[in-house]
Amino acid sequence: MLSTKVTCKSHGQDSSYFLGWQEYEKNPFDPVHNPSGIIQMGLAENQLSFDLLESWIARNQENDWFNKKGGSIFRELALFQDYHGLPEFKKVLAEYMSEIRQNKVKFDTNKLVLTAGATSANETLMFCLAEPGDAFLIPTPYYPGFDRDLKWRTGVEIVPIQTSSSNNFKITKSALENAYQQAQNLHLKVKGLFITNPSNPLGTSLSLEELNLLITFSINKNIHIVSDEIYSGTVFDSPRFVSILEALDPRISTRVHIVSSLSKDLGLPGFRIGLIYSNNETLISAATKMSSFGLISSQSQFLMSKILSDKRFIGKYVMENRKRLKNRRKMLVLGLEKSGIKCLESNAGLFCWVDMRPLLDSETFEAEMELWMKMVREFGLNVSPGSSCHCSEPGWFRVCFANMARETLELSVKRIRALVDSKLGINVKKYRLKKPHFTTSRPAQDLKLIQLQKNKITEKFEGMSAAAAGNTILCRRVMLLRR
Ligand SMILES: Cc1ncc(COP(=O)(O)O)c(C=O)c1O
């Protein structure tokens, strides 16, 4: 018998986001050993610039890394347990954070807590800022892992701020007020606003005006803001990244908290290097005590302090990595456009937010799930359905482009084209898996969401005659015809 805490459903493990990974693991694509396997496009990993880091390591393989004046550092690292972290590492990490923000804001090491990745940072913040049963408002669509990271062990509730494709998923004042009202209706105390800037899954960053809107709202409601800026180093196009710290208002400066990590821009999720940054002394003190539960190993801190202190290398890395991300995105966007599929315009991240509404058999989340299953099962592509990101409109998918070789992305684009052809009634043989693998049943969590959304969608369609609704889909299909 296990505790209710571990057996409760709020982890979100049965979401299509995680089930897609399981499917991939049973039949992973490999260009030589398994060319008809599933291509993983549901994982926001950055593998585009490993060669740069590897060649830095090769160039700097110092035999005496573990030696320092007066003896070996090995014992020091092996015994090091201070939850404040290695001072030298914190110093260079703070400088790196400032540089990523074009030195518009300065990071002070006394206001920084080290954590085992952004996952741990986010959970720690929820633990410190809210009681079980309190709520955070989060704009949708959002990173599916938040259901686990923010809710599961802390008992915090997420209330979605609904956004829509009609204004490119931008957060509006009325959407903020509606979410706040919804929390009140549910008798939930709202403790804060949680944003991801740049957004996962949208790949867009927030403007100063948008940040000001959020700040004004939070001042008025007397709540906190947590800004997860894990993708700040991946901004590859204009507009430039604006951190919430640039928009700080003295009335809220101790209620704004930043989260980041080296998992995305430096592509090092395995190193588990994350942080919390805040002007709130009491919070920093509490989070430092909590960091004992998720420390970064001293070896990782030591190695990263060496790499980050090479300012010339890091400067070049950041520029080159951005260039590579931009090229990759372009490759995917152009490839999809040739098949009539559009992506949301974006300037950051390791993924595109892809509009596959024209491929749905109906404007429902059931149809979205059918399409996703077809993609995984018949065309060997694991992408993340919008419903797993709590998107309020069916038909959007997050498609990752930075975790694979260029040739694999080319093949993915061909497979998507074949999928579109099959939806257009063309008999597709090439790029269709011969022996479709699929063992999981429909994702339970998403089906629950589907049920919740069903009424909303039905209402939407009730206003249109059946023929008109059919026509909309038909028109979309026609748009798919290639130029
Ligand atoms: C928005 C966001 N926050 C946090 C995380 C977790 O990052 P980490 O690997 O640093 O724990 C992710 C990972 O995908 C993410 O997309």
Coordinates of C-alpha atoms and ligand atoms in Angstrom, one line a residue:
M1 CA 0.0 0.0 0.0
L2 CA 1.4 3.3 -1.0
S3 CA 0.5 6.8 0.1
T4 CA -2.3 8.7 -1.6
K5 CA 0.3 11.3 -2.5
V6 CA 2.1 9.0 -4.9
T7 CA -0.9 7.2 -6.2
C8 CA -3.0 10.3 -7.0
K9 CA -3.5 11.2 -10.6
S10 CA -2.1 14.8 -10.6
H11 CA 1.3 13.6 -11.9
G12 CA 0.0 13.5 -15.4
Q13 CA 1.9 10.4 -16.4
D14 CA -1.0 9.1 -18.5
S15 CA -0.9 12.2 -20.7
S16 CA -0.2 11.7 -24.4
Y17 CA 3.0 13.8 -23.8
F18 CA 4.5 11.0 -21.7
L19 CA 2.8 8.1 -23.5
G20 CA 4.3 9.3 -26.7
W21 CA 7.7 9.0 -25.2
Q22 CA 6.9 5.4 -24.1
E23 CA 5.9 4.5 -27.6
Y24 CA 9.1 6.0 -29.0
E25 CA 11.1 4.0 -26.5
K26 CA 9.6 0.7 -27.7
N27 CA 10.5 1.4 -31.3
P28 CA 13.1 4.2 -31.5
F29 CA 14.2 5.4 -35.0
D30 CA 17.8 4.8 -35.9
P31 CA 19.0 5.6 -39.4
V32 CA 21.0 2.4 -39.7
H33 CA 19.5 -0.1 -37.3
N34 CA 15.8 0.9 -37.3
P35 CA 15.0 3.3 -40.2
S36 CA 11.3 2.7 -39.9
G37 CA 11.2 3.4 -36.1
I38 CA 9.4 6.3 -34.4
I39 CA 11.1 9.7 -34.7
Q40 CA 11.1 11.5 -31.4
M41 CA 9.7 15.0 -32.0
G42 CA 8.1 15.3 -28.6
L43 CA 11.3 16.0 -26.7
A44 CA 12.6 19.6 -26.2
E45 CA 16.3 18.8 -26.2
N46 CA 19.0 20.8 -27.8
Q47 CA 21.6 18.6 -29.5
L48 CA 22.6 21.1 -32.2
S49 CA 25.8 22.5 -30.5
F50 CA 27.3 19.6 -28.7
D51 CA 30.3 19.7 -31.1
L52 CA 31.2 23.1 -29.7
L53 CA 31.1 22.0 -26.1
E54 CA 33.0 18.8 -26.9
S55 CA 35.7 20.6 -28.7
W56 CA 36.1 23.0 -25.8
I57 CA 36.5 20.0 -23.5
A58 CA 39.0 18.4 -25.9
R59 CA 41.0 21.7 -26.0
N60 CA 40.9 22.1 -22.3
Q61 CA 41.7 18.6 -21.1
E62 CA 44.0 19.7 -18.4
N63 CA 45.8 16.9 -16.6
D64 CA 45.8 19.0 -13.5
W65 CA 42.1 20.0 -13.5
F66 CA 41.8 18.4 -10.1
N67 CA 45.0 20.0 -8.8
K68 CA 45.2 23.5 -7.4
K69 CA 47.8 25.5 -5.6
G70 CA 48.6 23.6 -2.4
G71 CA 47.1 20.2 -3.4
S72 CA 44.3 18.3 -5.0
I73 CA 40.8 19.6 -5.3
F74 CA 39.4 16.1 -5.7
R75 CA 38.9 15.6 -1.9
E76 CA 37.3 19.0 -1.7
L77 CA 34.8 18.2 -4.4
A78 CA 34.2 14.7 -3.0
L79 CA 33.4 16.1 0.4
F80 CA 31.6 19.3 -0.6
Q81 CA 28.1 19.5 0.7
D82 CA 27.3 23.2 1.2
Y83 CA 23.8 23.9 -0.1
H84 CA 24.9 27.4 -1.1
G85 CA 26.9 25.9 -4.0
L86 CA 30.6 26.5 -5.1
P87 CA 31.1 30.3 -4.9
E88 CA 33.1 30.4 -8.1
F89 CA 30.4 28.5 -10.0
K90 CA 27.6 30.8 -8.7
K91 CA 29.6 33.9 -9.7
V92 CA 30.1 32.7 -13.3
L93 CA 26.5 31.5 -13.5
A94 CA 25.2 34.9 -12.4
E95 CA 27.4 36.6 -15.0
Y96 CA 26.1 34.2 -17.7
M97 CA 22.5 34.9 -16.8
S98 CA 23.2 38.7 -17.2
E99 CA 24.9 38.2 -20.5
I100 CA 22.0 36.1 -21.9
R101 CA 19.9 39.2 -21.0
Q102 CA 22.3 41.5 -22.8
N103 CA 23.4 42.8 -19.5
K104 CA 20.2 44.8 -19.2
V105 CA 19.9 43.2 -15.7
K106 CA 22.6 42.3 -13.2
F107 CA 22.4 39.1 -11.2
D108 CA 23.5 39.1 -7.6
T109 CA 24.8 35.8 -6.3
N110 CA 23.2 36.4 -2.9
K111 CA 19.8 36.3 -4.5
L112 CA 20.4 33.1 -6.4
V113 CA 19.6 29.5 -5.2
L114 CA 21.0 26.5 -7.1
T115 CA 18.7 23.6 -7.8
A116 CA 18.8 20.3 -9.7
G117 CA 17.3 21.7 -12.9
A118 CA 14.3 24.0 -13.5
T119 CA 12.0 21.1 -12.4
S120 CA 13.3 21.3 -8.9
A121 CA 13.3 25.1 -8.9
N122 CA 9.7 25.3 -10.0
E123 CA 8.5 22.8 -7.3
T124 CA 10.6 24.6 -4.6
L125 CA 8.9 27.9 -5.5
M126 CA 5.4 26.4 -5.3
F127 CA 6.3 24.8 -2.0
C128 CA 7.6 28.1 -0.6
L129 CA 4.8 30.4 -2.0
A130 CA 1.6 28.4 -1.6
E131 CA -0.3 26.2 0.7
P132 CA -1.8 23.0 -0.6
G133 CA -5.0 23.9 -2.3
D134 CA -3.9 27.4 -3.3
A135 CA -3.8 28.2 -7.0
F136 CA -1.4 29.6 -9.6
L137 CA -2.8 31.0 -12.8
I138 CA -1.0 29.7 -15.9
P139 CA -1.5 30.8 -19.5
T140 CA -2.4 27.9 -21.9
P141 CA -1.0 26.1 -23.8
Y142 CA 1.7 25.2 -21.2
Y143 CA 4.6 22.7 -20.8
P144 CA 2.9 19.4 -19.8
G145 CA 5.5 18.7 -17.1
F146 CA 4.0 21.5 -15.0
D147 CA 1.2 19.3 -13.9
R148 CA 3.8 17.1 -12.2
D149 CA 6.3 19.8 -11.2
L150 CA 3.9 22.4 -9.8
K151 CA 1.0 20.3 -8.5
W152 CA 1.9 16.8 -7.7
R153 CA 3.9 16.9 -4.4
T154 CA 2.9 20.5 -3.3
G155 CA -0.9 20.1 -3.7
V156 CA -1.0 23.4 -5.5
E157 CA -3.8 23.8 -8.1
I158 CA -3.3 25.2 -11.6
V159 CA -6.1 27.5 -13.0
P160 CA -5.6 28.0 -16.8
I161 CA -5.6 31.4 -18.4
Q162 CA -7.2 30.6 -21.7
T163 CA -5.6 32.0 -24.9
S164 CA -6.7 31.5 -28.5
S165 CA -5.3 31.3 -32.0
S166 CA -7.4 34.4 -32.9
N167 CA -4.7 36.6 -31.5
N168 CA -1.7 34.2 -31.7
F169 CA -2.3 32.9 -28.2
K170 CA -1.5 36.2 -26.6
I171 CA -2.5 36.8 -22.9
T172 CA -5.2 39.5 -22.6
K173 CA -6.5 41.4 -19.6
S174 CA -9.9 39.8 -19.9
A175 CA -8.3 36.3 -20.0
L176 CA -6.4 37.1 -16.8
E177 CA -9.6 38.4 -15.1
N178 CA -11.6 35.4 -16.3
A179 CA -9.0 33.0 -14.8
Y180 CA -8.9 34.9 -11.6
Q181 CA -12.7 34.7 -11.4
Q182 CA -12.7 31.0 -12.2
A183 CA -10.4 30.4 -9.3
Q184 CA -12.7 32.4 -7.0
N185 CA -15.7 30.4 -8.3
L186 CA -13.8 27.3 -7.3
H187 CA -13.0 28.8 -3.9
L188 CA -9.3 28.7 -4.6
K189 CA -7.0 31.3 -3.2
V190 CA -4.8 32.7 -6.0
K191 CA -1.2 33.0 -4.9
G192 CA 0.4 33.9 -8.2
L193 CA 0.8 34.0 -11.9
F194 CA 3.2 31.5 -13.5
I195 CA 4.5 32.4 -16.9
T196 CA 7.0 30.7 -19.2
N197 CA 9.0 33.3 -21.2
P198 CA 9.8 32.4 -23.9
S199 CA 6.9 30.1 -24.1
N200 CA 7.0 26.3 -24.3
P201 CA 5.2 25.2 -26.5
L202 CA 4.6 28.4 -28.5
G203 CA 8.2 29.4 -29.0
T204 CA 7.3 33.1 -28.6
S205 CA 8.7 35.6 -26.1
L206 CA 6.7 38.3 -24.2
S207 CA 7.1 42.0 -25.1
L208 CA 7.6 44.7 -22.5
E209 CA 4.0 45.7 -22.9
E210 CA 2.8 42.2 -22.3
L211 CA 5.0 41.9 -19.2
N212 CA 3.7 45.3 -17.9
L213 CA 0.1 44.0 -18.3
L214 CA 1.0 40.9 -16.1
I215 CA 2.8 43.1 -13.6
T216 CA -0.1 45.5 -13.2
F217 CA -2.5 42.6 -12.9
S218 CA -0.4 41.0 -10.1
I219 CA 0.1 44.3 -8.3
N220 CA -3.7 44.8 -8.3
K221 CA -4.4 41.3 -7.1
N222 CA -1.5 41.3 -4.6
I223 CA -0.1 38.1 -5.9
H224 CA 3.4 36.7 -6.9
I225 CA 4.8 36.2 -10.4
V226 CA 7.0 33.3 -11.2
S227 CA 8.7 33.6 -14.6
D228 CA 10.3 30.4 -16.0
E229 CA 13.0 31.8 -18.3
I230 CA 14.6 28.4 -19.1
Y231 CA 14.4 29.2 -22.9
S232 CA 15.9 32.7 -22.6
G233 CA 19.2 31.7 -24.3
T234 CA 17.4 30.2 -27.3
V235 CA 16.0 33.4 -28.6
F236 CA 17.2 33.3 -32.2
D237 CA 15.2 36.1 -33.8
S238 CA 13.7 39.5 -33.1
P239 CA 12.1 40.7 -31.0
R240 CA 14.9 40.3 -28.5
F241 CA 14.3 38.6 -25.2
V242 CA 12.9 40.8 -22.4
S243 CA 13.2 39.3 -18.9
I244 CA 10.6 40.2 -16.4
L245 CA 13.4 41.7 -14.3
E246 CA 13.6 44.5 -16.8
A247 CA 10.0 45.4 -16.2
L248 CA 10.2 45.3 -12.4
D249 CA 8.1 47.7 -10.5
P250 CA 9.1 48.6 -6.9
R251 CA 5.6 47.7 -5.8
I252 CA 6.2 44.1 -6.7
S253 CA 9.9 43.6 -6.7
T254 CA 9.9 41.1 -3.8
R255 CA 7.1 39.1 -5.4
V256 CA 8.7 38.4 -8.7
H257 CA 10.8 35.2 -9.0
I258 CA 12.8 33.8 -11.9
V259 CA 13.6 30.2 -12.7
S260 CA 16.1 29.1 -15.2
S261 CA 18.5 26.2 -16.0
L262 CA 21.3 25.2 -18.4
S263 CA 19.1 22.4 -19.8
K264 CA 18.0 24.2 -23.0
D265 CA 20.4 26.9 -24.2
L266 CA 23.5 24.8 -23.4
G267 CA 21.7 21.5 -24.0
L268 CA 22.7 20.0 -20.7
P269 CA 19.6 18.5 -19.1
G270 CA 21.6 15.6 -17.7
F271 CA 23.8 17.9 -15.7
R272 CA 20.8 19.1 -13.6
I273 CA 21.8 22.7 -13.3
G274 CA 19.0 25.1 -12.4
L275 CA 18.3 28.1 -10.3
I276 CA 15.9 30.4 -8.6
Y277 CA 16.5 34.1 -8.5
S278 CA 14.5 36.5 -6.3
N279 CA 14.8 39.9 -4.5
N280 CA 12.8 38.3 -1.6
E281 CA 15.3 37.5 1.2
T282 CA 12.9 35.3 3.1
L283 CA 12.1 33.3 0.1
I284 CA 15.8 32.9 -0.8
S285 CA 16.6 31.7 2.6
A286 CA 13.7 29.2 2.6
A287 CA 14.6 27.9 -0.9
T288 CA 18.3 27.6 0.1
K289 CA 17.3 25.3 2.9
M290 CA 15.1 23.3 0.6
S291 CA 17.8 22.9 -2.0
S292 CA 19.3 20.1 0.1
F293 CA 16.6 17.9 -1.6
G294 CA 18.0 18.7 -5.1
L295 CA 21.6 19.8 -5.0
I296 CA 23.8 20.0 -8.1
S297 CA 26.8 17.6 -7.8
S298 CA 30.0 19.4 -7.0
Q299 CA 31.7 17.9 -10.1
S300 CA 29.0 19.4 -12.4
Q301 CA 29.5 22.8 -10.7
F302 CA 33.2 22.5 -11.0
L303 CA 33.2 21.6 -14.7
M304 CA 30.6 24.3 -15.6
S305 CA 32.5 26.9 -13.7
K306 CA 35.5 26.2 -16.0
I307 CA 33.4 26.4 -19.2
L308 CA 31.3 29.4 -18.2
S309 CA 34.3 31.4 -17.1
D310 CA 35.7 31.1 -20.6
K311 CA 33.7 34.2 -21.7
R312 CA 35.0 34.3 -25.2
F313 CA 34.0 30.7 -25.8
I314 CA 30.5 31.2 -24.2
G315 CA 29.9 34.4 -26.3
K316 CA 30.7 32.5 -29.5
Y317 CA 28.7 29.4 -28.4
V318 CA 25.6 31.5 -27.7
M319 CA 25.7 33.2 -31.1
E320 CA 26.4 30.0 -33.0
N321 CA 23.7 28.0 -31.2
R322 CA 21.1 30.7 -31.9
K323 CA 22.1 30.6 -35.6
R324 CA 21.7 26.9 -35.7
L325 CA 18.3 27.0 -34.0
K326 CA 17.1 29.6 -36.4
N327 CA 18.2 27.5 -39.4
R328 CA 16.5 24.4 -38.0
R329 CA 13.3 26.1 -37.4
K330 CA 13.3 27.5 -40.9
M331 CA 14.0 24.0 -42.3
L332 CA 10.9 22.6 -40.5
V333 CA 8.7 25.6 -41.3
L334 CA 9.5 25.6 -45.0
G335 CA 9.1 21.8 -45.2
L336 CA 5.7 21.9 -43.6
E337 CA 4.6 24.9 -45.7
K338 CA 5.2 22.8 -48.8
S339 CA 2.5 20.4 -47.5
G340 CA 0.2 23.2 -46.7
I341 CA 0.8 23.1 -42.9
K342 CA 1.4 26.4 -41.1
C343 CA 3.4 27.1 -37.9
L344 CA 2.8 29.9 -35.4
E345 CA 5.4 32.7 -36.0
S346 CA 8.0 32.3 -33.3
N347 CA 11.4 33.6 -32.3
A348 CA 12.7 31.1 -29.7
G349 CA 12.7 27.6 -28.4
L350 CA 13.4 24.2 -29.7
F351 CA 10.0 23.5 -31.3
C352 CA 7.3 24.9 -33.5
W353 CA 3.7 25.2 -32.6
V354 CA 2.1 23.6 -35.6
D355 CA -1.4 24.2 -36.9
M356 CA -2.8 20.8 -38.0
R357 CA -6.4 21.8 -37.7
P358 CA -6.9 21.3 -41.5
L359 CA -6.1 17.6 -40.9
L360 CA -8.7 17.0 -38.3
D361 CA -11.8 15.0 -39.2
S362 CA -13.8 17.3 -36.9
E363 CA -13.0 20.2 -34.6
T364 CA -12.8 18.1 -31.5
F365 CA -10.1 16.8 -29.2
E366 CA -11.2 13.2 -30.1
A367 CA -10.2 14.0 -33.7
E368 CA -6.9 15.5 -32.4
M369 CA -6.2 12.3 -30.6
E370 CA -7.0 10.2 -33.6
L371 CA -4.6 12.3 -35.7
W372 CA -1.9 11.9 -33.1
M373 CA -2.4 8.2 -32.9
K374 CA -2.2 8.0 -36.7
M375 CA 1.0 10.0 -36.7
V376 CA 2.7 7.8 -34.1
R377 CA 1.3 4.5 -35.3
E378 CA 1.3 4.8 -39.1
F379 CA 3.9 7.5 -39.8
G380 CA 6.3 7.0 -37.0
L381 CA 6.3 10.5 -35.6
N382 CA 5.9 11.3 -31.9
V383 CA 4.8 14.9 -31.5
S384 CA 3.0 16.5 -28.6
P385 CA -0.8 17.1 -29.0
G386 CA -2.0 20.5 -28.0
S387 CA -4.4 18.8 -25.5
S388 CA -1.4 17.6 -23.5
C389 CA -0.4 21.3 -23.2
H390 CA -4.0 22.1 -22.2
C391 CA -4.6 24.1 -25.3
S392 CA -8.2 25.2 -25.6
E393 CA -8.4 24.6 -29.3
P394 CA -8.0 21.1 -31.0
G395 CA -5.6 20.7 -33.8
W396 CA -2.4 22.3 -32.6
F397 CA 0.8 20.2 -32.0
R398 CA 4.2 20.9 -30.6
V399 CA 6.9 19.6 -32.9
C400 CA 10.5 19.6 -31.7
F401 CA 13.4 20.2 -34.2
A402 CA 16.6 20.4 -32.2
N403 CA 17.0 16.9 -30.8
M404 CA 17.9 15.1 -34.0
A405 CA 20.3 15.0 -37.0
R406 CA 19.5 17.2 -40.0
E407 CA 18.8 14.1 -42.1
T408 CA 16.3 12.8 -39.5
L409 CA 14.4 16.1 -39.6
E410 CA 14.3 15.9 -43.4
L411 CA 12.8 12.4 -43.1
S412 CA 10.3 13.7 -40.6
V413 CA 9.1 16.4 -43.0
K414 CA 8.7 13.7 -45.7
R415 CA 6.7 11.6 -43.3
I416 CA 4.4 14.6 -42.4
R417 CA 3.9 15.2 -46.1
A418 CA 2.9 11.5 -46.5
L419 CA 0.5 12.0 -43.6
V420 CA -1.1 15.0 -45.4
D421 CA -1.3 13.1 -48.6
S422 CA -3.1 10.2 -46.9
K423 CA -5.6 12.7 -45.4
L424 CA -6.2 14.0 -48.9
G425 CA -7.1 10.5 -50.0
I426 CA -3.8 9.8 -51.8
N427 CA -2.7 6.2 -51.4
V428 CA 0.6 6.6 -49.6
K429 CA 2.9 3.7 -49.3
K430 CA 6.3 5.3 -48.9
Y431 CA 7.1 6.7 -45.4
R432 CA 4.2 4.7 -44.0
L433 CA 5.3 2.2 -41.3
K434 CA 4.9 -1.4 -42.5
K435 CA 4.3 -2.9 -39.1
P436 CA 2.6 -0.2 -37.1
H437 CA 3.7 -0.4 -33.4
F438 CA 1.2 0.9 -30.9
T439 CA 0.6 -0.7 -27.6
T440 CA -0.9 2.0 -25.4
S441 CA -4.6 2.7 -25.2
R442 CA -5.9 6.2 -25.5
P443 CA -4.2 8.6 -23.1
A444 CA -6.5 8.8 -20.1
Q445 CA -5.6 12.4 -19.0
D446 CA -6.3 13.9 -22.4
L447 CA -9.5 12.0 -22.7
K448 CA -10.6 13.6 -19.4
L449 CA -9.7 16.9 -20.9
I450 CA -11.6 16.1 -24.0
Q451 CA -14.7 15.4 -21.9
L452 CA -14.3 18.8 -20.2
Q453 CA -13.8 20.6 -23.5
K454 CA -16.6 18.7 -25.3
N455 CA -19.4 21.0 -24.1
K456 CA -17.5 24.1 -25.2
I457 CA -16.8 22.7 -28.7
T458 CA -20.4 21.5 -29.1
E459 CA -21.6 25.0 -28.1
K460 CA -19.3 26.5 -30.7
F461 CA -20.7 24.2 -33.4
E462 CA -24.3 24.6 -32.4
G463 CA -24.1 28.2 -33.7
M464 CA -23.3 26.9 -37.2
S465 CA -25.4 24.7 -39.3
A466 CA -23.9 21.2 -39.9
A467 CA -23.4 22.0 -43.5
A468 CA -21.5 25.2 -42.7
A469 CA -19.3 23.3 -40.2
G470 CA -18.6 20.7 -42.9
N471 CA -17.8 23.4 -45.3
T472 CA -15.2 25.0 -43.0
I473 CA -13.3 21.8 -42.9
L474 CA -13.7 21.3 -46.6
C475 CA -12.3 24.8 -47.3
R476 CA -9.3 24.0 -45.0
R477 CA -8.7 20.8 -47.0
V478 CA -8.7 22.7 -50.3
M479 CA -6.1 25.1 -48.8
L480 CA -3.9 22.0 -48.4
L481 CA -3.5 21.6 -52.1
R482 CA 0.0 22.3 -52.9
R483 CA 1.2 25.4 -54.7
Ligands
LIG1 C1 9.2 25.5 -19.5 C2 10.1 24.4 -18.8 N1 10.4 24.5 -17.5 C3 11.1 23.5 -16.9 C4 11.6 22.4 -17.6 C5 12.4 21.4 -16.9 O1 13.8 21.7 -17.1 P1 15.0 21.0 -16.4 O2 15.5 19.9 -17.3 O3 16.0 22.1 -16.2 O4 14.5 20.5 -15.1 C6 11.3 22.3 -19.0 C7 11.7 21.1 -19.8 O5 11.3 20.9 -20.9 C8 10.5 23.3 -19.6 O6 10.2 23.3 -20.9

